[in-house]
Amino acid sequence: MGCPLEHRVLIERTRANIAAAYLELARPVPGVHVVRDQQPLVVMGPGQPSFANFLMEFDDAEALVRAEAALRTIEVPSTIWAFHTDADRAPDLSGQLREHGFRRMSRLLCMVAEPEATSSESDFTWEPATRPADRDTVAAFMVRQFFGNTDRQAQAGIQLGTSKSVHSLYATPSVSRMTGGVMIVRSEGMGGLYCLCVHPDHQGKGLGGQIVRAVRREVHPDPVMLQCDATLERWYQALGFRTFGHVDAYCRDR
Ligand SMILES: CC(C)(COP(=O)(O)OP(=O)(O)OC[C@H]1O[C@@H](n2cnc3c(N)ncnc32)[C@H](O)[C@@H]1OP(=O)(O)O)[C@@H](O)C(=O)NCCC(=O)NCCS
């Protein structure tokens, strides 16, 4: 197994990976503007989805004030999001966010698996989706698994952003017979695992675990990080991941 990364490096690479993930998912969505491309990052879109409309990377006491100043230069959607990660250095950022009218909506765990050289599994195949039509098929599958109950406009935005993003999309066993999928986000020294999903008819047969191991092989020798709900912590632990931090999502309505 590879050496564990020093904590500060790990949380910084994680934040960079999440920022890259959201930024590149947001870019293709119509009406999205990268208002600030440096700390703090300000990306604003039509209001849906949350990854197309967010603030993140707050590293000093004035960061949130600078974000607010940037927001005053544009027409702001009715709901905006702020993502607070362990790499943020702004003092008492949770308190600052509350003072600025944000409320915490969710907390996800950040987990990492150190690189491990493992051989491929003979009963597992996946197909990278590269053609636009294939990417759209995979994105539509992911949206159905994760956002089946979200309104149609948000679903369309998520599908478009996912399909047209620069991130790698995979379908298992193939795009045409897809029963599971995953998105991989590459950033310096880190592979991010996002949107892992298995069709409900095929869950509980080991497919999700096979996809996770395939992602670890794919990004080797980089480590793999992911964000997940606490209910999945033990499952990911059994697959070689450890928890090292959190990402909190905050939201403010006009
Ligand atoms: C999580 C998921 C990918 C697992 O895929 P899978 O093919 O069923 O996984 P495996 O067969 O390898 O492992 C099954 C085990 O996963 C665990 N598990 C799956 N979903 C879980 C959940 N929501 N909470 C807790 N444990 C869960 C269970 O321990 C299960 O064991 P069981 O079969 O004894 O009940 C799949 O349930 C899924 O697509 N869920 C919806 C999307 C999602 O939450 N993705 C994770 C994003 S971080």
XYZ file of N, CA and C and ligand atoms in Angstrom:
810
model
N 0.835 -1.199 0.000
C 0.000 0.000 0.000
C 0.873 1.254 0.000
N 0.443 2.343 -0.685
C 1.221 3.576 -0.710
C 1.214 4.275 0.634
N 2.150 5.237 0.805
C 2.245 5.965 2.072
C 1.042 6.899 2.214
N 0.497 7.021 3.419
C -0.584 7.993 3.604
C -0.071 9.403 3.364
N -0.890 10.233 2.709
C -0.498 11.625 2.473
C -0.584 12.400 3.776
N 0.297 13.378 3.910
C 0.224 14.258 5.068
C -1.152 14.967 5.032
N -1.750 15.165 6.225
C -3.144 15.637 6.297
C -3.366 16.947 5.519
N -2.488 17.928 5.697
C -2.670 19.224 5.037
C -2.668 19.056 3.502
N -1.751 18.222 3.019
C -1.688 17.978 1.564
C -2.981 17.295 1.106
N -3.409 16.341 1.897
C -4.616 15.587 1.551
C -5.844 16.498 1.457
N -6.022 17.368 2.463
C -7.232 18.205 2.432
C -7.134 19.259 1.322
N -5.924 19.715 1.026
C -5.802 20.699 -0.062
C -6.057 20.046 -1.422
N -5.503 18.849 -1.615
C -5.751 18.155 -2.896
C -7.227 17.800 -3.045
N -7.856 17.489 -1.911
C -9.283 17.157 -1.950
C -10.103 18.374 -2.355
N -9.806 19.516 -1.740
C -10.553 20.730 -2.084
C -10.340 21.079 -3.549
N -9.108 20.938 -4.018
C -8.840 21.245 -5.430
C -9.621 20.291 -6.340
N -9.733 19.038 -5.928
C -10.453 18.065 -6.751
C -11.948 18.407 -6.800
N -12.512 18.761 -5.638
C -13.944 19.098 -5.603
C -14.195 20.367 -6.431
N -13.308 21.356 -6.286
C -13.481 22.597 -7.060
C -13.420 22.295 -8.556
N -12.458 21.453 -8.961
C -12.341 21.095 -10.385
C -13.595 20.353 -10.842
N -14.078 19.471 -9.982
C -15.278 18.694 -10.339
C -16.446 19.636 -10.603
N -16.731 20.531 -9.659
C -17.910 21.390 -9.781
C -17.736 22.415 -10.904
N -16.545 23.003 -10.968
C -16.296 24.024 -11.986
C -16.525 23.456 -13.393
N -15.990 22.273 -13.647
C -16.106 21.700 -14.994
C -17.494 21.133 -15.267
N -18.231 20.757 -14.199
C -19.629 20.362 -14.398
C -20.484 21.589 -14.699
N -20.104 22.717 -14.068
C -20.904 23.940 -14.228
C -20.710 24.579 -15.596
N -19.460 24.560 -16.092
C -19.123 25.314 -17.307
C -20.094 25.114 -18.471
N -20.499 23.845 -18.785
C -21.376 23.682 -19.953
C -22.813 24.136 -19.726
N -23.219 24.405 -18.477
C -24.621 24.749 -18.209
C -24.883 26.181 -18.679
N -25.910 26.380 -19.531
C -26.176 27.724 -20.056
C -26.390 28.737 -18.935
N -25.811 29.917 -19.115
C -26.008 30.997 -18.139
C -25.035 30.977 -16.980
N -24.095 30.019 -16.962
C -23.133 29.953 -15.855
C -21.951 30.880 -16.118
N -21.576 31.659 -15.104
C -20.414 32.530 -15.203
C -19.444 32.213 -14.090
N -18.155 32.098 -14.453
C -17.134 32.001 -13.424
C -16.823 33.450 -13.044
N -17.406 33.911 -11.959
C -17.314 35.323 -11.584
C -15.936 35.616 -10.994
N -15.416 34.697 -10.208
C -14.038 34.780 -9.695
C -13.412 33.415 -9.887
N -12.201 33.370 -10.464
C -11.574 32.056 -10.667
C -10.442 31.834 -9.669
N -10.385 32.685 -8.636
C -9.375 32.496 -7.599
C -10.058 32.598 -6.251
N -9.352 32.184 -5.231
C -9.889 32.143 -3.879
C -10.442 33.483 -3.424
N -11.712 33.612 -3.058
C -12.724 32.569 -3.079
C -13.319 32.413 -4.485
N -13.558 31.178 -4.850
C -14.140 30.861 -6.152
C -15.615 31.259 -6.136
N -16.056 31.972 -7.175
C -17.471 32.358 -7.252
C -17.987 31.940 -8.629
N -18.889 30.981 -8.640
C -19.466 30.482 -9.888
C -20.974 30.662 -9.770
N -21.571 31.391 -10.685
C -23.006 31.638 -10.574
C -23.713 31.288 -11.867
N -24.838 30.596 -11.694
C -25.625 30.191 -12.857
C -27.070 30.560 -12.647
N -27.942 29.876 -13.360
C -29.357 30.242 -13.328
C -30.074 29.848 -12.027
N -29.401 29.207 -11.080
C -30.062 28.860 -9.821
C -30.091 27.364 -9.571
N -30.140 26.588 -10.606
C -30.109 25.137 -10.504
C -29.032 24.647 -11.442
N -28.348 23.605 -11.205
C -28.202 22.870 -9.949
C -27.160 23.525 -9.028
N -26.952 22.945 -7.822
C -26.079 23.590 -6.833
C -24.635 23.675 -7.321
N -24.187 22.697 -8.130
C -22.791 22.747 -8.573
C -22.560 23.841 -9.615
N -23.648 24.460 -10.086
C -23.498 25.523 -11.084
C -23.705 26.888 -10.438
N -23.554 26.952 -9.115
C -24.021 28.129 -8.420
C -23.465 28.093 -6.995
N -22.173 28.425 -6.858
C -21.554 28.190 -5.542
C -20.365 29.117 -5.257
N -20.062 29.182 -3.964
C -18.850 29.836 -3.473
C -18.024 28.754 -2.799
N -16.706 28.787 -2.979
C -15.850 27.903 -2.183
C -14.413 28.399 -2.181
N -13.606 27.822 -1.296
C -12.196 28.179 -1.082
C -12.105 29.531 -0.370
N -12.136 29.465 0.956
C -12.119 30.676 1.796
C -10.866 30.607 2.668
N -9.853 31.397 2.339
C -8.579 31.202 3.035
C -8.130 32.333 3.944
N -8.912 33.397 4.059
C -8.530 34.457 4.991
C -9.801 35.112 5.513
N -9.639 35.995 6.478
C -10.794 36.578 7.173
C -11.697 37.366 6.226
N -11.119 37.891 5.148
C -11.895 38.731 4.223
C -12.481 37.958 3.041
N -12.247 36.656 2.993
C -12.638 35.892 1.798
C -14.139 35.983 1.519
N -14.944 35.814 2.565
C -16.387 35.847 2.348
C -16.848 37.258 1.943
N -16.189 38.261 2.482
C -16.512 39.652 2.110
C -16.212 39.866 0.620
N -15.078 39.320 0.146
C -14.742 39.447 -1.288
C -15.768 38.702 -2.147
N -16.212 37.547 -1.650
C -17.234 36.795 -2.404
C -18.513 37.627 -2.502
N -18.904 38.249 -1.388
C -20.127 39.075 -1.400
C -19.980 40.245 -2.378
N -18.786 40.850 -2.416
C -18.549 41.978 -3.332
C -18.704 41.505 -4.778
N -18.187 40.302 -5.074
C -18.319 39.766 -6.434
C -19.789 39.511 -6.760
N -20.555 39.058 -5.784
C -21.980 38.774 -6.022
C -22.762 40.045 -6.331
N -22.298 41.185 -5.789
C -23.020 42.444 -6.045
C -22.837 42.930 -7.480
N -21.883 42.340 -8.211
C -21.628 42.789 -9.586
C -22.489 42.047 -10.609
N -23.261 41.062 -10.162
C -24.035 40.244 -11.105
C -25.461 40.069 -10.605
N -26.291 39.515 -11.487
C -27.640 39.176 -11.049
C -27.565 37.814 -10.363
N -27.931 37.788 -9.093
C -27.736 36.577 -8.287
C -29.009 35.731 -8.301
N -28.875 34.414 -8.472
C -30.065 33.556 -8.456
C -30.713 33.535 -7.066
N -31.903 32.968 -6.972
C -32.644 33.040 -5.707
C -32.010 32.172 -4.616
N -31.290 31.132 -5.013
C -30.631 30.276 -4.023
C -29.167 30.157 -4.389
N -28.278 30.381 -3.411
C -26.858 30.170 -3.694
C -26.260 29.242 -2.640
N -25.195 28.552 -3.054
C -24.578 27.541 -2.202
C -23.159 27.952 -1.834
N -22.713 27.485 -0.671
C -21.316 27.677 -0.263
C -20.824 26.332 0.249
N -19.649 25.910 -0.204
C -19.089 24.631 0.235
C -17.882 24.895 1.120
N -17.954 24.387 2.343
C -16.918 24.615 3.366
C -16.162 23.302 3.564
N -14.876 23.290 3.206
C -14.072 22.072 3.350
C -13.024 22.270 4.448
N -12.348 21.192 4.812
C -11.330 21.258 5.877
C -10.107 22.079 5.470
N -9.939 22.326 4.179
C -8.765 23.097 3.749
C -8.974 24.599 3.937
N -10.213 25.036 4.169
C -10.470 26.474 4.318
C -9.764 27.014 5.551
N -9.054 28.125 5.385
C -8.298 28.694 6.513
C -8.984 29.911 7.122
N -10.072 30.397 6.533
C -10.763 31.576 7.075
C -11.202 31.283 8.508
N -10.926 32.207 9.458
C -11.291 31.942 10.848
C -12.811 31.891 11.029
N -13.265 30.938 11.829
C -14.691 30.747 12.144
C -15.582 30.896 10.904
N -15.246 30.161 9.860
C -16.011 30.290 8.614
C -17.480 29.887 8.807
N -17.736 28.862 9.644
C -19.140 28.457 9.860
C -19.921 29.633 10.445
N -19.327 30.306 11.445
C -19.988 31.462 12.060
C -20.173 32.588 11.055
N -19.134 32.832 10.249
C -19.230 33.896 9.225
C -20.348 33.591 8.232
N -20.418 32.319 7.807
C -21.454 31.948 6.829
C -22.842 32.168 7.430
N -22.998 31.793 8.698
C -24.301 32.002 9.354
C -24.620 33.493 9.433
N -23.613 34.293 9.795
C -23.850 35.748 9.876
C -24.268 36.318 8.524
N -23.783 35.698 7.457
C -24.132 36.179 6.108
C -25.405 35.512 5.577
N -26.148 34.861 6.457
C -27.463 34.335 6.075
C -27.474 32.918 5.534
N -26.331 32.219 5.580
C -26.308 30.840 5.080
C -26.703 29.877 6.205
N -27.364 28.783 5.823
C -27.634 27.731 6.810
C -27.060 26.417 6.291
N -26.617 25.587 7.220
C -25.998 24.324 6.789
C -27.072 23.342 6.344
N -26.895 22.796 5.165
C -27.888 21.870 4.613
C -27.461 20.420 4.747
N -26.171 20.148 4.606
C -25.733 18.753 4.664
C -24.254 18.679 4.994
N -23.856 17.555 5.516
C -22.442 17.286 5.793
C -22.096 15.947 5.149
N -21.068 15.943 4.323
C -20.592 14.693 3.735
C -19.229 14.363 4.317
N -18.947 13.074 4.433
C -17.620 12.649 4.864
C -16.679 12.687 3.675
N -15.408 13.014 3.937
C -14.376 12.861 2.911
C -13.563 11.619 3.269
N -13.408 10.747 2.292
C -12.654 9.513 2.527
C -11.579 9.376 1.460
N -10.519 8.671 1.812
C -9.434 8.471 0.860
C -8.959 7.025 0.911
N -8.524 6.523 -0.226
C -7.848 5.216 -0.281
C -6.474 5.452 -0.881
N -5.453 5.025 -0.139
C -4.091 5.164 -0.626
C -3.897 4.254 -1.849
N -2.966 4.622 -2.734
C -2.784 3.797 -3.943
C -2.392 2.363 -3.600
N -2.955 1.465 -4.360
C -2.660 0.053 -4.132
C -2.609 -0.616 -5.491
N -1.552 -1.362 -5.729
C -1.431 -2.043 -7.022
C -2.217 -3.354 -6.952
N -3.351 -3.408 -7.636
C -4.149 -4.639 -7.629
C -4.376 -5.080 -9.069
N -4.531 -6.374 -9.244
C -4.723 -6.857 -10.609
C -6.204 -6.771 -10.971
N -6.473 -6.745 -12.285
C -7.851 -6.586 -12.722
C -8.676 -7.835 -12.392
N -9.997 -7.655 -12.357
C -10.893 -8.759 -12.003
C -11.497 -9.312 -13.288
N -11.402 -10.635 -13.455
C -11.787 -11.239 -14.733
C -13.287 -11.108 -15.006
N -14.108 -11.041 -13.943
C -15.562 -10.980 -14.179
C -16.080 -9.553 -14.215
N -15.166 -8.579 -14.407
C -15.624 -7.196 -14.423
C -15.164 -6.491 -15.692
N -16.080 -5.828 -16.350
C -15.702 -4.974 -17.483
C -16.457 -3.651 -17.377
N -15.827 -2.617 -17.860
C -16.505 -1.327 -17.975
C -16.063 -0.675 -19.262
N -16.831 0.324 -19.680
C -16.526 1.008 -20.939
C -16.482 2.513 -20.676
N -15.378 3.167 -21.053
C -15.382 4.623 -20.936
C -16.324 5.209 -21.980
N -17.125 6.172 -21.587
C -18.040 6.809 -22.539
C -17.332 8.027 -23.113
N -17.037 7.982 -24.410
C -16.297 9.090 -25.018
C -17.131 9.828 -26.075
N -17.926 9.089 -26.859
C -18.743 9.772 -27.871
C -19.832 10.581 -27.168
N -20.208 11.763 -27.704
C -21.216 12.597 -27.034
C -22.506 11.836 -26.706
N -22.982 10.998 -27.646
C -24.248 10.290 -27.398
C -24.084 9.303 -26.231
N -22.904 8.655 -26.155
C -22.661 7.703 -25.055
C -22.555 8.434 -23.723
N -21.894 9.586 -23.754
C -21.765 10.353 -22.509
C -23.146 10.803 -22.026
N -24.008 11.143 -22.974
C -25.344 11.566 -22.591
C -26.134 10.402 -21.979
N -25.955 9.208 -22.536
C -26.634 8.022 -21.989
C -26.193 7.775 -20.544
N -24.883 7.859 -20.309
C -24.355 7.604 -18.961
C -24.826 8.697 -18.001
N -24.781 9.951 -18.450
C -25.221 11.064 -17.590
C -26.702 10.911 -17.242
N -27.515 10.500 -18.215
C -28.954 10.331 -17.960
C -29.178 9.220 -16.932
N -28.405 8.144 -17.036
C -28.497 7.035 -16.066
C -28.176 7.562 -14.668
N -27.103 8.336 -14.556
C -26.693 8.859 -13.241
C -27.760 9.780 -12.657
N -28.302 10.642 -13.503
C -29.335 11.569 -13.024
C -30.538 10.784 -12.508
N -30.927 9.696 -13.216
C -32.066 8.889 -12.749
C -31.782 8.289 -11.379
N -30.542 7.808 -11.150
C -30.236 7.149 -9.874
C -30.181 8.149 -8.726
N -29.627 9.348 -8.998
C -29.386 10.299 -7.903
C -30.461 11.370 -7.772
N -31.045 11.775 -8.883
C -31.911 12.962 -8.842
C -33.288 12.677 -9.444
N -33.732 11.431 -9.339
C -35.025 11.043 -9.910
C -36.170 11.887 -9.374
N -36.038 12.407 -8.137
C -37.131 13.179 -7.531
C -36.946 14.689 -7.656
N -35.837 15.121 -8.285
C -35.581 16.563 -8.423
C -36.398 17.111 -9.587
N -36.623 18.431 -9.596
C -37.449 18.963 -10.688
C -36.717 18.845 -12.035
N -37.526 18.881 -13.098
C -37.005 18.540 -14.431
C -35.920 19.490 -14.917
N -36.074 20.764 -14.536
C -35.088 21.757 -14.992
C -33.721 21.453 -14.367
N -33.736 21.104 -13.083
C -32.480 20.771 -12.411
C -31.897 19.497 -13.018
N -32.751 18.499 -13.269
C -32.277 17.247 -13.872
C -31.594 17.515 -15.214
N -32.227 18.374 -16.016
C -31.669 18.669 -17.346
C -30.299 19.325 -17.211
N -30.172 20.248 -16.250
C -28.888 20.933 -16.033
C -27.808 19.961 -15.586
N -28.151 19.077 -14.681
C -27.161 18.113 -14.170
C -26.727 17.176 -15.298
N -27.715 16.719 -16.091
C -27.380 15.800 -17.195
C -26.466 16.480 -18.214
N -26.816 17.710 -18.562
C -26.008 18.437 -19.553
C -24.588 18.673 -19.035
N -24.488 19.171 -17.779
C -23.171 19.448 -17.201
C -22.313 18.189 -17.144
N -22.926 17.090 -16.724
C -22.188 15.825 -16.606
C -21.752 15.336 -17.981
N -22.689 15.358 -18.904
C -22.413 14.830 -20.243
C -21.329 15.636 -20.966
N -21.393 16.950 -20.861
C -20.473 17.800 -21.629
C -19.228 18.206 -20.849
N -19.086 17.737 -19.612
C -17.910 18.103 -18.809
C -16.665 17.402 -19.355
N -15.513 17.787 -18.822
C -14.261 17.143 -19.235
C -14.018 15.856 -18.436
N -14.863 15.557 -17.463
C -14.603 14.419 -16.577
C -14.865 13.082 -17.274
N -14.180 12.036 -16.769
C -14.314 10.712 -17.382
C -15.562 10.006 -16.851
N -16.338 9.462 -17.770
C -17.546 8.713 -17.401
C -17.372 7.262 -17.820
N -17.787 6.342 -16.962
C -17.666 4.911 -17.249
C -19.009 4.228 -17.029
N -19.278 3.223 -17.865
C -20.480 2.403 -17.707
C -20.061 0.947 -17.595
N -20.708 0.203 -16.714
C -20.433 -1.223 -16.643
C -21.709 -2.006 -16.948
N -21.654 -3.110 -17.668
C -20.475 -3.615 -18.371
C -20.179 -2.837 -19.643
N -21.185 -2.086 -20.170
C -20.984 -1.297 -21.387
C -22.059 -0.217 -21.409
N -21.885 0.755 -22.269
C -22.870 1.841 -22.331
C -24.237 1.294 -22.741
N -24.260 0.372 -23.689
C -25.555 -0.104 -24.197
C -26.271 -1.031 -23.206
N -25.520 -1.666 -22.306
C -26.167 -2.572 -21.330
C -25.894 -2.100 -19.895
N -25.877 -0.794 -19.718
C -25.394 -0.203 -18.463
C -26.220 -0.615 -17.238
N -25.512 -1.156 -16.224
C -26.163 -1.439 -14.933
C -25.524 -0.622 -13.809
N -24.364 -0.035 -14.095
C -23.696 0.788 -13.079
C -22.797 1.795 -13.751
N -22.459 2.846 -12.998
C -21.597 3.871 -13.591
C -20.848 4.652 -12.538
N -19.877 5.427 -13.019
C -19.070 6.251 -12.129
C -18.426 7.371 -12.941
N -18.127 8.485 -12.265
C -17.397 9.588 -12.899
C -16.068 9.746 -12.156
N -15.004 9.918 -12.905
C -13.686 10.122 -12.288
C -13.199 11.524 -12.629
N -12.781 12.247 -11.592
C -12.248 13.600 -11.767
C -10.758 13.558 -11.430
N -9.932 13.903 -12.426
C -8.479 13.904 -12.199
C -8.017 15.308 -11.842
N -7.215 15.400 -10.813
C -6.545 16.670 -10.490
C -5.163 16.301 -9.978
N -4.313 17.296 -9.744
C -2.920 16.989 -9.438
C -2.805 16.079 -8.209
N -2.231 14.898 -8.412
C -1.973 13.988 -7.294
C -3.214 13.388 -6.671
N -4.327 13.390 -7.373
C -5.570 12.888 -6.781
C -6.562 12.440 -7.847
N -7.234 11.326 -7.573
C -8.358 10.931 -8.414
C -9.620 11.045 -7.574
N -10.641 11.682 -8.108
C -11.895 11.831 -7.363
C -12.944 10.872 -7.910
N -13.593 10.160 -7.011
C -14.664 9.232 -7.402
C -16.000 9.929 -7.129
N -16.796 10.094 -8.176
C -18.079 10.797 -8.067
C -19.167 9.981 -8.766
N -20.400 10.207 -8.327
C -21.588 9.659 -9.023
C -21.582 8.141 -9.137
N -20.969 7.444 -8.197
C -21.010 5.981 -8.246
C -22.455 5.533 -8.079
N -22.937 4.723 -8.999
C -24.311 4.243 -8.855
C -24.502 2.909 -9.561
N -25.367 2.111 -8.946
C -25.735 0.811 -9.506
C -27.264 0.801 -9.605
N -27.769 0.328 -10.732
C -29.232 0.281 -10.902
C -29.841 -0.557 -9.771
N -30.977 -0.106 -9.197
C -31.567 -0.822 -8.051
C -31.752 -2.329 -8.296
N -32.079 -2.744 -9.520
C -32.274 -4.176 -9.797
C -30.979 -4.974 -9.676
N -29.832 -4.287 -9.666
C -28.538 -4.986 -9.666
C -27.732 -4.722 -8.398
N -28.323 -4.040 -7.423
C -27.586 -3.733 -6.185
C -27.457 -4.973 -5.306
N -26.458 -4.935 -4.423
C -26.277 -6.013 -3.444
C -25.620 -7.261 -4.010
N -25.045 -7.168 -5.221
C -24.388 -8.340 -5.831
C -22.896 -8.122 -5.996
N -22.388 -7.053 -5.389
C -20.941 -6.811 -5.446
C -20.485 -5.871 -6.542
N -21.424 -5.411 -7.377
C -21.019 -4.576 -8.513
C -20.433 -3.225 -8.062
N -21.066 -2.598 -7.059
C -20.565 -1.312 -6.570
C -19.122 -1.430 -6.095
N -18.833 -2.495 -5.343
C -17.461 -2.720 -4.864
C -16.499 -2.922 -6.023
N -16.942 -3.642 -7.055
C -16.074 -3.863 -8.228
C -15.745 -2.545 -8.922
N -16.746 -1.657 -9.011
C -16.493 -0.365 -9.674
C -15.491 0.444 -8.845
N -15.660 0.434 -7.527
C -14.728 1.191 -6.669
C -13.302 0.664 -6.850
N -13.139 -0.647 -6.880
C -11.780 -1.211 -7.069
C -11.233 -0.858 -8.453
N -12.114 -0.822 -9.444
C -11.666 -0.458 -10.798
C -11.191 0.994 -10.837
N -11.869 1.859 -10.094
C -11.437 3.270 -10.038
C -10.060 3.342 -9.383
N -9.852 2.573 -8.332
C -8.534 2.600 -7.662
C -7.437 2.151 -8.626
N -7.740 1.127 -9.434
C -6.740 0.673 -10.422
C -6.512 1.744 -11.486
N -7.600 2.369 -11.908
C -7.526 3.341 -13.003
C -6.663 4.547 -12.632
N -6.799 5.045 -11.406
C -6.070 6.278 -11.065
C -4.701 5.986 -10.443
N -4.411 4.721 -10.169
C -3.105 4.350 -9.616
C -1.982 4.936 -10.475
N -0.927 5.573 -9.939
C -0.532 5.559 -8.527
C -1.063 6.718 -7.688
N -2.072 7.434 -8.158
C -2.663 8.463 -7.299
C -3.632 7.819 -6.306
N -3.836 8.476 -5.167
C -4.888 8.018 -4.254
C -6.266 8.384 -4.806
N -7.307 7.795 -4.224
C -8.687 8.106 -4.627
C -9.400 8.760 -3.453
N -10.054 9.901 -3.704
C -10.883 10.495 -2.662
C -12.339 10.515 -3.112
N -13.224 10.543 -2.119
C -14.648 10.629 -2.425
C -15.357 11.349 -1.289
N -16.559 11.801 -1.571
C -17.428 12.358 -0.538
C -18.641 11.443 -0.451
N -19.067 11.132 0.776
C -20.244 10.273 0.899
C -21.009 10.575 2.174
N -22.237 10.089 2.176
C -23.070 10.166 3.360
C -22.505 9.210 4.423
N -22.699 9.570 5.705
C -22.144 8.750 6.794
C -22.654 7.304 6.762
N -23.835 7.085 6.162
C -24.378 5.709 6.124
C -23.496 4.777 5.289
N -22.694 5.338 4.400
C -21.854 4.487 3.537
C -20.416 4.345 4.059
N -20.127 4.944 5.226
C -18.743 4.947 5.723
C -18.184 3.535 5.883
N -18.966 2.662 6.508
C -18.432 1.307 6.770
C -18.230 0.537 5.466
N -19.125 0.761 4.518
C -18.999 0.067 3.230
C -17.703 0.479 2.538
N -17.434 1.794 2.522
C -16.191 2.254 1.894
C -14.966 1.824 2.708
N -15.087 1.768 4.030
C -13.961 1.290 4.855
C -13.592 -0.138 4.440
N -14.610 -0.957 4.220
C -14.353 -2.347 3.825
C -13.656 -2.412 2.466
N -13.760 -1.312 1.694
C -13.107 -1.262 0.375
C -11.768 -0.532 0.437
N -11.274 -0.266 1.659
C -9.922 0.290 1.815
C -9.857 1.792 2.027
N -10.999 2.445 2.252
C -11.005 3.901 2.451
C -10.978 4.239 3.935
N -10.429 5.428 4.242
C -10.503 5.946 5.612
C -11.045 7.369 5.559
N -11.732 7.750 6.640
C -12.322 9.090 6.721
C -11.275 10.068 7.226
N -11.174 11.224 6.567
C -10.201 12.207 7.053
C -10.797 13.600 7.212
N -12.036 13.809 6.846
C -12.604 15.155 6.999
C -14.035 15.226 6.501
N -14.472 16.484 6.281
C -15.866 16.728 5.906
C -15.964 17.804 4.826
N -17.071 17.785 4.145
C -17.467 18.944 3.328
C -18.879 19.313 3.758
N -19.062 20.577 4.140
C -20.386 21.047 4.544
C -20.960 21.908 3.429
N -22.214 21.622 3.094
C -22.906 22.442 2.085
C -23.828 23.412 2.795
N -23.658 24.698 2.505
C -24.510 25.756 3.064
C -25.336 26.361 1.932
N -26.484 26.898 2.312
C -27.386 27.440 1.307
C -27.984 28.754 1.809
N -28.217 29.688 0.891
C -28.878 30.952 1.274
C -29.940 31.274 0.234
N -31.149 31.543 0.707
C -32.225 31.967 -0.190
C -32.338 33.475 -0.143
N -32.703 34.043 -1.297
C -32.819 35.502 -1.331
C -33.971 35.944 -0.435
C -23.922 2.447 -2.916
C -24.072 1.537 -4.146
C -23.234 2.077 -5.299
C -23.589 0.148 -3.782
O -23.668 -0.678 -4.939
P -23.919 -2.261 -4.807
O -23.647 -2.885 -6.122
O -25.246 -2.525 -4.194
O -22.753 -2.607 -3.755
P -22.201 -4.016 -3.316
O -23.102 -5.118 -3.817
O -20.761 -4.078 -3.673
O -22.336 -3.883 -1.751
C -23.637 -3.973 -1.179
C -23.567 -3.419 0.219
O -23.517 -1.998 0.130
C -23.962 -1.457 1.352
N -24.843 -0.326 1.062
C -25.365 0.014 -0.128
N -26.080 1.142 -0.010
C -26.024 1.507 1.277
C -26.548 2.593 2.018
N -27.294 3.544 1.458
N -26.279 2.652 3.327
C -25.510 1.711 3.920
N -24.976 0.652 3.268
C -25.232 0.569 1.964
C -24.669 -2.564 2.083
O -23.793 -2.944 3.131
C -24.767 -3.687 1.088
O -24.675 -4.875 1.745
P -25.956 -5.898 1.721
O -26.073 -6.334 0.290
O -25.523 -6.951 2.656
O -27.116 -5.092 2.178
C -25.563 1.419 -4.587
O -26.330 1.057 -3.458
C -26.161 2.686 -5.176
O -26.084 2.915 -6.389
N -26.769 3.520 -4.334
C -27.407 4.770 -4.776
C -26.388 5.820 -5.163
C -25.373 6.106 -4.067
O -25.713 6.311 -2.903
N -24.071 6.114 -4.446
C -22.971 6.381 -3.531
C -22.465 7.761 -3.733
S -21.116 8.135 -2.626
